[in-house]
Coordinates of N, CA and C in Angstrom, one line a residue:
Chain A
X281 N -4.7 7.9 -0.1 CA -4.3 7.9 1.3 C -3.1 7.1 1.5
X282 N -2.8 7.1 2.9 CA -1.2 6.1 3.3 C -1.8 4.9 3.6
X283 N -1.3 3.9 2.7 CA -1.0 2.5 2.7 C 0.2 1.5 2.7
X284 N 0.3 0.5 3.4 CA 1.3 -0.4 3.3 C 0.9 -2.0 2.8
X285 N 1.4 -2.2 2.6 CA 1.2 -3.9 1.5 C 2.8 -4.7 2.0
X286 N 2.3 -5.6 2.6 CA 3.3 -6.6 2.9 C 3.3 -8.0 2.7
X287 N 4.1 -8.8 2.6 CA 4.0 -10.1 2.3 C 3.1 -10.6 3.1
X288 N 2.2 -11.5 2.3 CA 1.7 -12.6 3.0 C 2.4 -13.8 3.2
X289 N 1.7 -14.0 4.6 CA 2.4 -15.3 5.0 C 1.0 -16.6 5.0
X290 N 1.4 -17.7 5.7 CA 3.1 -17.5 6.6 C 3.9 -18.1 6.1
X291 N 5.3 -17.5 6.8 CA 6.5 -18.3 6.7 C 6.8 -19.2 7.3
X292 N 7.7 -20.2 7.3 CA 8.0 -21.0 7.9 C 9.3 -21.4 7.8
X293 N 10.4 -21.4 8.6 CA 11.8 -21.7 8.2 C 12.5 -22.3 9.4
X294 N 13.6 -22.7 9.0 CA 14.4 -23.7 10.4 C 15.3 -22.4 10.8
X295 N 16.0 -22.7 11.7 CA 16.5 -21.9 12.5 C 18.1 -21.9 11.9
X296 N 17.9 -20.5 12.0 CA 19.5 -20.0 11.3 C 19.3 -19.7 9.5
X297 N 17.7 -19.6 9.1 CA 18.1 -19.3 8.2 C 17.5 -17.7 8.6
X298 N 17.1 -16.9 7.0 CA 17.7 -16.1 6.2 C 16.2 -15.6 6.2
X299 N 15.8 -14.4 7.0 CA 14.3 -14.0 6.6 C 14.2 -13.0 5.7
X300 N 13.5 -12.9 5.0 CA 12.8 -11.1 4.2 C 11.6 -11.2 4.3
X301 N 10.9 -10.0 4.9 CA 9.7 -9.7 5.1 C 9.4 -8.8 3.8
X302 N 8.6 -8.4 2.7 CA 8.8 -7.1 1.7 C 7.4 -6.8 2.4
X303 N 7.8 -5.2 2.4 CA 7.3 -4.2 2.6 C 7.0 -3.7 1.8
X304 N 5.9 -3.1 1.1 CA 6.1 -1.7 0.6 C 4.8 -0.7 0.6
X305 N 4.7 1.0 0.5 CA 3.8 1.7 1.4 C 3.7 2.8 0.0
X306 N 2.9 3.4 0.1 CA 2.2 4.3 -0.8 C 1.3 5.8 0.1
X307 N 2.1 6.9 0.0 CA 2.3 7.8 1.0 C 2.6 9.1 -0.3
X308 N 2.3 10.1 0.2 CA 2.5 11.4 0.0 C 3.5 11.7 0.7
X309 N 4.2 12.7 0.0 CA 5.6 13.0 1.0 C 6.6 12.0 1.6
X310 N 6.7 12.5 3.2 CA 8.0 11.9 3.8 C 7.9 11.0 5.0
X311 N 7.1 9.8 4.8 CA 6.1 9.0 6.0 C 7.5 8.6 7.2
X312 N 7.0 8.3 8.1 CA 8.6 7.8 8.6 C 7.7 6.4 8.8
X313 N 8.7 5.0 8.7 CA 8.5 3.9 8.6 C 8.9 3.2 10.1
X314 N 8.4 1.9 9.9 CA 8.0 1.0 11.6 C 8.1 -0.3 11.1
X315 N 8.7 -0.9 11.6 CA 8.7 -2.8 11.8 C 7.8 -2.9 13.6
X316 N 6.4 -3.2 13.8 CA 6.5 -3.6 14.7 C 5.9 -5.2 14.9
X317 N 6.4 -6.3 16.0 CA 6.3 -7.5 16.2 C 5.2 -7.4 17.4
X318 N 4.5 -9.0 17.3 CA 3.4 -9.5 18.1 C 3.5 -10.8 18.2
X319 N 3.9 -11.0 19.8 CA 4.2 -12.3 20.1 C 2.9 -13.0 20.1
X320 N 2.5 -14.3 20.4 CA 1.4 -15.1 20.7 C 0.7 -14.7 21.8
X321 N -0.4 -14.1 21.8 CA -1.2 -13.6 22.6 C -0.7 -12.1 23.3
X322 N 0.2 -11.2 22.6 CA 0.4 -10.2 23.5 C -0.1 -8.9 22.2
X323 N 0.9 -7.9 22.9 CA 0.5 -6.6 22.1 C 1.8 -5.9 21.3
X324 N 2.0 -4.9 20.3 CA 2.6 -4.8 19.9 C 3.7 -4.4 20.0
X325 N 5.3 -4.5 19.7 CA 6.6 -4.2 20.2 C 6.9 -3.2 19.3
X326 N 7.4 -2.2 19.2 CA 8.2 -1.4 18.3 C 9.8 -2.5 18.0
X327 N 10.0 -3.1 16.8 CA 10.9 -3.8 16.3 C 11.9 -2.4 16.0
X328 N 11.5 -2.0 15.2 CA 12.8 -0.5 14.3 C 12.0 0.2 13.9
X329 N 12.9 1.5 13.6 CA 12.2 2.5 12.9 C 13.2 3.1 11.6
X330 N 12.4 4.3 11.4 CA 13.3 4.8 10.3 C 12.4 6.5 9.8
X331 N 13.2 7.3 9.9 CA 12.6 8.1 9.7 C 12.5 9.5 8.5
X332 N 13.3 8.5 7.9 CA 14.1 9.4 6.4 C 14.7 8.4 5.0
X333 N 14.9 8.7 4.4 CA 15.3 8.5 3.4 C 16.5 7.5 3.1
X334 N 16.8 6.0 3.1 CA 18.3 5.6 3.2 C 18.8 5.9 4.9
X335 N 17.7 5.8 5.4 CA 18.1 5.5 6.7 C 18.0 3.8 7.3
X336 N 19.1 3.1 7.9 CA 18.9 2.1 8.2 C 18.0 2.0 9.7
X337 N 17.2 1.4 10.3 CA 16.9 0.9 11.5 C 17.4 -0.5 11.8
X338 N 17.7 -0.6 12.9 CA 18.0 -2.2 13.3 C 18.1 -2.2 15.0
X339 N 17.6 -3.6 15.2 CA 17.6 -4.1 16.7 C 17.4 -5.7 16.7
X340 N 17.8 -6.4 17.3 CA 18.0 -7.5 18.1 C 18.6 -8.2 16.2
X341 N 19.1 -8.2 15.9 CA 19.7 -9.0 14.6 C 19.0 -8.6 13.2
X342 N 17.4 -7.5 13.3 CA 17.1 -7.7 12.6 C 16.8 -6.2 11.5
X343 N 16.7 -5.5 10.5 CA 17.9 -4.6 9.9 C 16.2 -4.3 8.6
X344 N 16.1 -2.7 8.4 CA 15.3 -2.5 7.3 C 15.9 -1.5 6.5
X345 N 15.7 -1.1 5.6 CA 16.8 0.2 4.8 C 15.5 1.1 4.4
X346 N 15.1 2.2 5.2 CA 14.1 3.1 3.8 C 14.5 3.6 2.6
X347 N 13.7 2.5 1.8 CA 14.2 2.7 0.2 C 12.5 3.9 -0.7
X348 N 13.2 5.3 -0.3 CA 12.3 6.1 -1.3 C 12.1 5.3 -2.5
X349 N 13.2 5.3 -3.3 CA 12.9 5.2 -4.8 C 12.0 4.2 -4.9
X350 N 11.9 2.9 -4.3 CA 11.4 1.9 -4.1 C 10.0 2.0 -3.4
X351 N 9.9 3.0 -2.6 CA 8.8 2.9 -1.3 C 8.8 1.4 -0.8
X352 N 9.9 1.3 -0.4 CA 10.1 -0.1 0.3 C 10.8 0.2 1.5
X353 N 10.5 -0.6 2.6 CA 11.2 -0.8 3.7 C 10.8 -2.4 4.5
X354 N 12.1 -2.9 3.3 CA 11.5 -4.9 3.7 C 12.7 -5.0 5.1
X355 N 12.1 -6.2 5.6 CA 12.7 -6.7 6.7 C 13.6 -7.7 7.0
X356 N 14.6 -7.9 7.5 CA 16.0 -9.1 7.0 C 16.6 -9.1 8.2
X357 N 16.9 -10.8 8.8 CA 17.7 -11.1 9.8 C 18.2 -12.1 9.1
X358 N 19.5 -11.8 9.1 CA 20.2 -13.1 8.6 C 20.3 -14.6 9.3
X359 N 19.8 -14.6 10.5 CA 20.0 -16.1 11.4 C 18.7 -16.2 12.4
X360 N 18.0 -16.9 12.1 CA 16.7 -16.6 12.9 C 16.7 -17.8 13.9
X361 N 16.0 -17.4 15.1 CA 15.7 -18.5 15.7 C 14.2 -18.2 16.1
X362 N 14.4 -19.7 17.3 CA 12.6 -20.2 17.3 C 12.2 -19.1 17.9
X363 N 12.8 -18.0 18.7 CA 12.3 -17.2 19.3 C 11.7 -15.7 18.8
X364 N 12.1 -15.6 17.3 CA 11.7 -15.0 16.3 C 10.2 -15.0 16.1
X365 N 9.6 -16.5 16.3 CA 8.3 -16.5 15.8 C 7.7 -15.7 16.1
X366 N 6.5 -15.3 15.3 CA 5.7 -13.6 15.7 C 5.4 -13.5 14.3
X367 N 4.3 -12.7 14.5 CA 3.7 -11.7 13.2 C 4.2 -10.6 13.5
X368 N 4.4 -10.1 12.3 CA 5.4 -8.9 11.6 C 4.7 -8.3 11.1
X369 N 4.4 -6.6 11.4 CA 3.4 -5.6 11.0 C 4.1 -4.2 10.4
X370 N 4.4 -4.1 9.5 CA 4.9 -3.2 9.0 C 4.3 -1.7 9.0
X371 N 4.7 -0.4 9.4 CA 3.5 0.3 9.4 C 4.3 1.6 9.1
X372 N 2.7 3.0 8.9 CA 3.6 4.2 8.4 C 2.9 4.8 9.2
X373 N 3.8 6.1 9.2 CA 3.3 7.4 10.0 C 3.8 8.6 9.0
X374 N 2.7 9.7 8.3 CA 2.3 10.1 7.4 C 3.2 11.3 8.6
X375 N 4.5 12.2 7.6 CA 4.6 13.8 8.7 C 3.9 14.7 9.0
X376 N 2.5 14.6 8.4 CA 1.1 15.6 8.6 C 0.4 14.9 9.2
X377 N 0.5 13.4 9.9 CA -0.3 13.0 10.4 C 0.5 12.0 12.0
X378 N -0.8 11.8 12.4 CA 0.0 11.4 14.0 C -0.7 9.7 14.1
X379 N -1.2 9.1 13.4 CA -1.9 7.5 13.5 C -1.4 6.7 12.4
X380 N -0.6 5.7 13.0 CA 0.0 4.5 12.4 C -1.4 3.6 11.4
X381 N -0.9 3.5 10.3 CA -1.7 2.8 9.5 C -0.6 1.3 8.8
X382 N -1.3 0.7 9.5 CA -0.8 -1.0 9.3 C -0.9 -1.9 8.2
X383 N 0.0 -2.5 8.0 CA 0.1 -3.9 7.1 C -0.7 -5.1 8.0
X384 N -1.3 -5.2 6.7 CA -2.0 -6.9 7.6 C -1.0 -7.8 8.1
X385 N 0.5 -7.7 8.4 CA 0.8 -8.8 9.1 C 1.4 -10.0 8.4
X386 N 2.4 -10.5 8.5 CA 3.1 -12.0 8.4 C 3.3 -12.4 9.7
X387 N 2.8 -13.5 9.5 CA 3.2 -14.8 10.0 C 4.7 -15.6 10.1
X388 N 5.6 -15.3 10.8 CA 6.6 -16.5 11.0 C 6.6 -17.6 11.8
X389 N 7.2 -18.6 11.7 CA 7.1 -19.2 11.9 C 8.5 -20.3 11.8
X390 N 9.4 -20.7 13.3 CA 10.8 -20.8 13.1 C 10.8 -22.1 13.7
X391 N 11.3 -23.3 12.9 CA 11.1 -24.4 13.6 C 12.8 -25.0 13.7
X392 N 13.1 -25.2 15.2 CA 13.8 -25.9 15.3 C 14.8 -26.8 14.5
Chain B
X142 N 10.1 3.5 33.1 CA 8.8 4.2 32.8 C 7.9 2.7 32.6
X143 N 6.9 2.4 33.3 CA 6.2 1.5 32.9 C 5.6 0.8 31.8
X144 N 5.9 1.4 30.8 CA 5.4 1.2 29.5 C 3.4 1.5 29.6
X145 N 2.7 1.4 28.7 CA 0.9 1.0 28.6 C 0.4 0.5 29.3
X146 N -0.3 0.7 30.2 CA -0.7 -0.5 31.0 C -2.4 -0.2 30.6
X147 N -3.4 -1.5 30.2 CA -4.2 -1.8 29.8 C -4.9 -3.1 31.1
X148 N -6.6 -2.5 31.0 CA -6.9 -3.2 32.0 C -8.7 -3.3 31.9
X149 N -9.5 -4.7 31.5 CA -8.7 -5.8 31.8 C -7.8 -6.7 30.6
X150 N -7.2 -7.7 30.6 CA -6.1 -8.3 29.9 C -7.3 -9.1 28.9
X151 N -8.3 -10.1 29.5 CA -9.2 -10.3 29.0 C -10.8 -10.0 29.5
X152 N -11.4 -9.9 29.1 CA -13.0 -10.1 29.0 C -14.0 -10.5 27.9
X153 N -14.8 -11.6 29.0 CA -15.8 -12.4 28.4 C -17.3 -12.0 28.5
X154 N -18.0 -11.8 27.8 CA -19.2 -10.9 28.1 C -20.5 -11.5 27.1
X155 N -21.5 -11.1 27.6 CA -22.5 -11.9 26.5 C -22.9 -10.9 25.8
X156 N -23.6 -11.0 24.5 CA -24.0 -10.0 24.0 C -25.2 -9.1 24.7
X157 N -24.7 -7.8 24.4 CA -26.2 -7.0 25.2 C -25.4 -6.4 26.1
X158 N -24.7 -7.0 26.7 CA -23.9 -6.3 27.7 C -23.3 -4.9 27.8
X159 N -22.8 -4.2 28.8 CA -21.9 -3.2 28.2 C -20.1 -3.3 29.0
X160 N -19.6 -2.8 28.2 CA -18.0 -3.3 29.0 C -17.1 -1.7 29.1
X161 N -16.1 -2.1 29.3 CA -15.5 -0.9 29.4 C -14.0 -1.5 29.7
X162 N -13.1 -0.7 29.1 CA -11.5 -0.9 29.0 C -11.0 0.6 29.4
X163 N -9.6 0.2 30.5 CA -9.0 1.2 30.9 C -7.6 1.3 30.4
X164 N -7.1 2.3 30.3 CA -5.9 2.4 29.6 C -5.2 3.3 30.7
X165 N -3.6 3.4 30.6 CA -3.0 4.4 31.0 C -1.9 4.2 30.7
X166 N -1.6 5.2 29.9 CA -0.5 5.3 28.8 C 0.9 6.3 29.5
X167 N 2.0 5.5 28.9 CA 3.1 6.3 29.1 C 3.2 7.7 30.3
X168 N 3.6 8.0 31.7 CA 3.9 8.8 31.9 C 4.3 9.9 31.2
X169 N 3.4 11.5 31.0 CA 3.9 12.4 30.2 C 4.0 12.0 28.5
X170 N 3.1 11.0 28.0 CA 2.8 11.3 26.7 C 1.4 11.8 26.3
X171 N 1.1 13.1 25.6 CA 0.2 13.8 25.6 C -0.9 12.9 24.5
X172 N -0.6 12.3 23.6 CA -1.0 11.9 22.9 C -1.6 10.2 23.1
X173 N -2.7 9.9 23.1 CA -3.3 8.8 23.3 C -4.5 7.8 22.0
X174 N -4.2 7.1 22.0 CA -5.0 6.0 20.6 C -5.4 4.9 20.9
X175 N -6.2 4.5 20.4 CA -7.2 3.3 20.9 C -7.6 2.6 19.2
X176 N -6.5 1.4 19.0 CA -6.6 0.7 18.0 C -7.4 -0.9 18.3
X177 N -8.2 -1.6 17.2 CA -8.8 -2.7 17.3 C -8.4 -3.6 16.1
X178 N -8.3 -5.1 17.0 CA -7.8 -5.6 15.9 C -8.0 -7.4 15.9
X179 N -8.6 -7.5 14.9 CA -9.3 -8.6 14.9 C -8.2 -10.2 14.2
X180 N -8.6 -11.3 14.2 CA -7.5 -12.1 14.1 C -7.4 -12.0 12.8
X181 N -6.2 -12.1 12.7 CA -5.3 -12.3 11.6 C -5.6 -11.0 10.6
X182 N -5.7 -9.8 10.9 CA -5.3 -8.7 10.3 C -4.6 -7.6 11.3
X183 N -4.3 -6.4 10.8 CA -3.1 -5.5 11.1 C -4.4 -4.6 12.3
X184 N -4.1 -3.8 13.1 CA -4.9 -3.3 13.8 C -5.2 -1.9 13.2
X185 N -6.3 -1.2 13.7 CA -7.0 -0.5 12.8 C -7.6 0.5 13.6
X186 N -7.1 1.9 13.5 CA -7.5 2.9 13.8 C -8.8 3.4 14.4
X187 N -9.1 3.5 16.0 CA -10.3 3.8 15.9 C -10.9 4.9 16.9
X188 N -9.7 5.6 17.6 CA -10.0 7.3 17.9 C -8.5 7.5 18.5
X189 N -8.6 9.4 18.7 CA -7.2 9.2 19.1 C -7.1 10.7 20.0
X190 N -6.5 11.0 20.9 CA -6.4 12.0 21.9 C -5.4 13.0 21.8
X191 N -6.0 14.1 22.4 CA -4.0 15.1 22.0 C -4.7 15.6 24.0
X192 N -4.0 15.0 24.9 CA -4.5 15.8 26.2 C -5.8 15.1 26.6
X193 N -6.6 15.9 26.8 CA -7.8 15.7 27.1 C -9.2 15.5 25.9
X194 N -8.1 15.8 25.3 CA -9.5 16.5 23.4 C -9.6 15.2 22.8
X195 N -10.9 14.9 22.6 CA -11.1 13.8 21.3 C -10.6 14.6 20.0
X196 N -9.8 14.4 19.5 CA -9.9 15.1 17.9 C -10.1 14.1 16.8
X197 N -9.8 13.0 16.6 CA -10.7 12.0 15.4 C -11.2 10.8 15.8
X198 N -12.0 10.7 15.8 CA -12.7 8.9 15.8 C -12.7 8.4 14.1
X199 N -12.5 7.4 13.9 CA -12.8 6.5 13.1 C -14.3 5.8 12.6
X200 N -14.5 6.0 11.8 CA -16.0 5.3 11.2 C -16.1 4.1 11.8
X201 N -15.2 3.7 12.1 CA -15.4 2.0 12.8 C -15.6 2.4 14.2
X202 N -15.6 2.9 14.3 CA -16.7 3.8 15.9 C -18.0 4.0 16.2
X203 N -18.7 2.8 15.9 CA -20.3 3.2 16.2 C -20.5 3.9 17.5
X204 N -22.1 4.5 17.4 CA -22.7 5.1 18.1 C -22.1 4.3 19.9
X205 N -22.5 2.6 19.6 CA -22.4 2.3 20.6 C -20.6 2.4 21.6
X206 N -20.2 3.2 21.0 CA -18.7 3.0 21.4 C -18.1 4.5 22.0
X207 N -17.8 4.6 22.7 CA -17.7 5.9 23.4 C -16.3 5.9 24.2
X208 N -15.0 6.9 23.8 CA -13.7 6.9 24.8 C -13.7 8.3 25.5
X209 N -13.2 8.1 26.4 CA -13.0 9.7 27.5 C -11.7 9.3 27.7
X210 N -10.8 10.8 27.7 CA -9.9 10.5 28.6 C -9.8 12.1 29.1
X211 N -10.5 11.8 30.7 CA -10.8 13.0 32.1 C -9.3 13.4 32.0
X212 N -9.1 14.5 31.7 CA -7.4 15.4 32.7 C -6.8 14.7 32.1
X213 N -6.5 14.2 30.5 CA -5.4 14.1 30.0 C -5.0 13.0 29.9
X214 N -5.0 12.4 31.6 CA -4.2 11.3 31.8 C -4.6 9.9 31.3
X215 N -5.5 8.9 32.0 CA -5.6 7.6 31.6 C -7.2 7.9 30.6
X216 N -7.5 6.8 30.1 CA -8.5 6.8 29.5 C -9.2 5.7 29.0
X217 N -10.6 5.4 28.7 CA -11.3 4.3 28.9 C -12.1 4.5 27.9
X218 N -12.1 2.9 27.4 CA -13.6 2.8 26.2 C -14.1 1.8 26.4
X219 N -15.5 2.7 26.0 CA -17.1 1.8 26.4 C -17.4 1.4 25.3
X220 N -18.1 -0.2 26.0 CA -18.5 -0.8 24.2 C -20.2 -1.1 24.8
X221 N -21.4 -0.5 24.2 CA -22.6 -0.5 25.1 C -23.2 -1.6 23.9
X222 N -24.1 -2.5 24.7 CA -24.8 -3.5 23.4 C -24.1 -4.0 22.9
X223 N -22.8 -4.7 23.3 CA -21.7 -6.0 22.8 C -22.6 -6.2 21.6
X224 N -22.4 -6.4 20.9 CA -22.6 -7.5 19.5 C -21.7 -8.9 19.2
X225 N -22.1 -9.7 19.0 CA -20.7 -10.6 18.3 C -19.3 -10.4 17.4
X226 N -19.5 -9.4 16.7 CA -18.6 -8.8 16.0 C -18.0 -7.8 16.6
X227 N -18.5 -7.7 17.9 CA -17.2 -6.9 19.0 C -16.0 -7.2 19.2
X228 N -15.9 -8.8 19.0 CA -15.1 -9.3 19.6 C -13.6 -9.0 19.0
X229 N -12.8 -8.7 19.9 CA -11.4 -8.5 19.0 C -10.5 -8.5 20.5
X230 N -9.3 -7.6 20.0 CA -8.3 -6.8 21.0 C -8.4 -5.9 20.7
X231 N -8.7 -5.0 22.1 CA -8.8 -3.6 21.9 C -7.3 -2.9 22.4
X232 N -6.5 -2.4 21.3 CA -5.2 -1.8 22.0 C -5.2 0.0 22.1
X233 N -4.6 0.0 23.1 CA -3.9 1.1 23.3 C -2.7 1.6 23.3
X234 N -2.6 2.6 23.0 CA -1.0 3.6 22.6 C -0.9 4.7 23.2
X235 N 0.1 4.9 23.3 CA 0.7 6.4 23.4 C 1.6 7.3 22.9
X236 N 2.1 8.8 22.6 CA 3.2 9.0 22.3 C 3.4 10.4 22.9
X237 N 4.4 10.9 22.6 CA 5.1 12.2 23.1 C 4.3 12.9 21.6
X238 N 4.1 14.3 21.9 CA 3.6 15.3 20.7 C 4.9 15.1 19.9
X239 N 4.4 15.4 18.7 CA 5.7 15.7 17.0 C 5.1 14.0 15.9
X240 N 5.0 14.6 15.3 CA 4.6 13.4 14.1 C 5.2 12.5 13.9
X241 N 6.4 12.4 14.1 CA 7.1 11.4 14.1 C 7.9 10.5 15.2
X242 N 7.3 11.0 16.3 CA 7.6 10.3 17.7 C 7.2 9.0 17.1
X243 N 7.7 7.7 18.3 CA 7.7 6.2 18.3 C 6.1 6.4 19.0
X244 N 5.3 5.6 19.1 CA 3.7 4.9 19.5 C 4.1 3.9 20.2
X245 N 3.6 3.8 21.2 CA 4.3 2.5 21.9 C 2.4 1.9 22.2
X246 N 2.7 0.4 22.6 CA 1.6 -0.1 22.7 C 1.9 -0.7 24.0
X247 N 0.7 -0.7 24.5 CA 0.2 -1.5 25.7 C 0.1 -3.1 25.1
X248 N -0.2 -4.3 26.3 CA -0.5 -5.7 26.0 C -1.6 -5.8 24.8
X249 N -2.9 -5.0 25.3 CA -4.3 -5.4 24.6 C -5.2 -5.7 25.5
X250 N -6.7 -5.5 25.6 CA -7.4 -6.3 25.9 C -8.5 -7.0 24.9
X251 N -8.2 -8.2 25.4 CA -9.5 -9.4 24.4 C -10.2 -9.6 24.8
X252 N -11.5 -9.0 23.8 CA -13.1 -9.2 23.9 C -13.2 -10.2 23.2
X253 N -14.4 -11.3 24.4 CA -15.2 -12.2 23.9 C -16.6 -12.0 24.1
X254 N -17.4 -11.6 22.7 CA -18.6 -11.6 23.1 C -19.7 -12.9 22.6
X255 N -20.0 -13.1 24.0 CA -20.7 -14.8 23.1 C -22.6 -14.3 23.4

């Protein structure tokens, strides 16, 4: 079946550095890919998407590349701040299918 | 467009009880989902709407757990006989029909069952 596997956390880094979240998902066919974020106590954001092959997504600084060859789609902001903090859920959506199946989640964590 | 609106934000309940969560998803998205998700893992599939039609529930859907959504529009899940291991965030989604539309999520609501 469709799976994703993502780094465990947490992270923890000062502000302005250099994040990578790795992704990677195990799918039949042509899943289209998702970064979404979860602030402290709320619900989930759609971060990016991506829906093909070497397609990039990006929003607010932060950038995923779907790598077929790889089945990767890791996550990268080059300058983070404290306002970053959030768990990061990487997830897929199967083209035969219509329900997101999730990564357990990292933890960041951006200190000052 | 309002985004999910989920309702209530929290609830505290003792076990035995029965609760109920309301959703109302996206203006004009046919498609509705009701994911649970407990701390510190990814949330987890547990039925999902096209209209008015249940078409999958999830094994992690006991007997005691029951969603309707009347005419399409909003819709609500019953959790009857709370247990302790109720307790989570119950979220909701929405999306436009095509497989590859965005899901967008509501806040959540947090069950406490003591």
């Amino acid at each position: 079946g469709n799976s994703v596997t993502q780094m465990e956390g947490p992270v923890t880094l000062s502000e302005e550095a250099f994040l990578t979240i790795n992704c990677t998902y195990t799918a039949t066919g042509y899943p289209s890919l998702f970064w979404y974020v979860q602030y402290p106590g709320e619900g989930l954001q759609l971060l990016l998407k991506a829906t093909k092959a070497d397609d990039k997504g990006s929003n607010k600084g932060f950038e995923a590349t779907y790598r077929k060859e790889t089945t990767s789609f890791h996550l990268e902001k080059g300058s983070v701040q404290v306002s970053d903090s959030a768990v990061y859920f990487c997830a897929l959506v199967h083209s035969l299918d219509y329900k997101l199946s999730f990564g357990a989640g990292t933890t960041v964590t951006v200190r000052a | 467009d309002t985004g999910v609106s989920q309702d209530p934000r929290h609830k505290i309940t003792k076990r035995g009880q029965n609760v109920t969560f309301r959703c109302d998803p996206i203006s004009e998205h046919n498609r509705l989902y009701w994911y649970r998700q407990t701390l510190g893992q990814g949330p987890e599939f547990l039925t999902y709407f096209q209209n008015e039609a249940q078409l999958e529930k999830s094994r992690l859907l006991s007997d005691r757990f029951s969603a309707e959504r009347p005419k399409g529009s909003f819709s609500t899940l019953e959790i009857q006989r709370t247990e302790q291991g109720d307790s989570a965030m119950y979220l909701c989604a929405s999306s436009p029909g095509g497989g590859r539309n965005t899901i967008y999520f509501g806040e959540g609501s947090w069950l406490t069952v003591v």
